[in-house]
XYZ file of C-alpha atoms in Angstrom:
125
model
C 3.793 11.627 0.070
C 7.063 11.768 1.947
C 10.031 9.452 1.468
C 9.765 8.480 5.131
C 6.072 7.635 4.594
C 6.929 5.393 1.653
C 9.613 3.698 3.751
C 7.144 3.207 6.628
C 4.701 1.381 4.340
C 7.467 -0.713 2.732
C 8.876 -1.700 6.138
C 5.435 -2.719 7.432
C 4.763 -4.827 4.326
C 8.176 -6.506 4.647
C 7.562 -7.290 8.324
C 4.168 -8.778 7.378
C 5.845 -11.027 4.763
C 4.220 -9.346 1.750
C 6.438 -9.465 -1.389
C 6.464 -5.792 -2.426
C 8.236 -3.313 -4.724
C 7.508 0.361 -5.404
C 6.271 1.353 -8.908
C 7.375 -1.850 -10.693
C 8.326 -5.391 -9.805
C 12.132 -5.472 -9.883
C 12.852 -8.944 -8.521
C 12.551 -12.440 -9.957
C 8.902 -13.208 -10.688
C 7.344 -15.280 -7.940
C 3.613 -15.194 -7.308
C 1.889 -13.504 -5.671
C 3.651 -10.151 -5.665
C 2.556 -6.588 -4.904
C 3.469 -3.261 -6.503
C 2.723 0.116 -4.903
C 2.115 3.613 -6.214
C 0.358 6.686 -4.865
C -1.731 9.720 -5.752
C -1.675 12.890 -3.674
C -4.724 14.997 -2.891
C -4.645 18.771 -2.930
C -4.371 20.162 0.624
C -7.635 21.740 1.764
C -6.176 23.569 4.773
C -2.910 25.099 5.915
C -2.596 22.675 8.848
C 0.443 20.843 7.488
C -1.628 17.728 6.832
C -1.312 15.966 3.487
C -3.466 13.128 2.227
C -2.639 10.460 -0.324
C -4.066 7.230 -1.634
C -1.498 4.453 -1.688
C -2.454 1.844 -4.290
C -1.229 -1.723 -3.868
C -1.745 -4.012 -6.846
C -1.333 -7.718 -6.219
C -0.752 -10.241 -9.002
C -1.090 -14.024 -8.766
C -0.861 -16.913 -11.187
C -3.718 -19.407 -11.025
C -6.013 -18.754 -8.087
C -7.529 -15.842 -6.201
C -6.901 -17.523 -2.856
C -3.283 -16.394 -2.398
C -4.243 -12.773 -3.124
C -7.178 -12.908 -0.698
C -4.966 -14.428 2.001
C -2.387 -11.666 1.589
C -5.148 -9.036 1.432
C -6.207 -10.265 4.868
C -2.641 -9.766 6.153
C -2.489 -6.265 4.616
C -5.837 -5.411 6.218
C -4.475 -6.478 9.630
C -1.269 -4.509 9.036
C -3.200 -1.356 8.049
C -6.665 -1.717 9.686
C -9.620 0.610 9.042
C -8.919 2.295 12.402
C -5.410 3.115 11.160
C -1.798 2.324 11.895
C -0.020 5.381 13.247
C 3.566 6.390 13.975
C 5.902 9.332 14.407
C 8.661 8.832 11.854
C 12.379 9.604 12.146
C 11.961 12.972 10.404
C 9.237 13.932 12.945
C 6.431 13.392 10.408
C 3.269 11.897 11.875
C 1.615 9.248 9.719
C -1.656 7.321 9.747
C -2.345 4.547 7.210
C -5.842 3.066 6.850
C -7.249 0.208 4.751
C -9.827 1.905 2.507
C -11.080 -0.333 -0.325
C -10.193 -3.277 -2.531
C -11.376 -4.583 -5.896
C -10.496 -7.255 -8.443
C -8.791 -5.954 -11.586
C -9.363 -7.718 -14.928
C -6.188 -8.894 -16.687
C -7.578 -10.449 -19.866
C -5.579 -13.613 -19.107
C -7.420 -16.532 -17.480
C -4.527 -17.662 -15.300
C -3.350 -14.224 -14.086
C -5.380 -12.744 -11.223
C -5.043 -9.194 -9.945
C -6.473 -7.219 -7.041
C -6.106 -3.550 -6.093
C -6.041 -2.341 -2.504
C -6.353 1.354 -1.688
C -4.811 2.613 1.529
C -5.602 6.128 2.762
C -2.465 7.882 4.054
C -2.423 11.042 6.155
C 0.848 12.733 7.049
C 1.509 15.719 9.308
C 4.723 17.658 9.158
C 5.873 19.550 12.234
C 8.981 21.715 11.951
């Protein structure tokens, strides 16, 4: 995943009002908050296309409702039909909402949900 792709996702989340950090929460704890990470898939062709799964993990204290409300905002920000752009470095990007699931925490009051976004990037030199 490119740096410009990571910035694109972070900027969209910020604009949508989603409290987000990459890899670990590095701000004062306020709930809910979201942390992102990614996994890259091996390229299957020589087309210049790369594919990644961007994983957003949301954490809340108390109720599921705040996470579900923000999941709805994330789903509108990155719909199943995709959000696309040509980035500053001329990389094309498409980000799609793929799946979501609750994640057990082992603590009654802490709730967690994982959202998987599919990311496709094309590099043109």
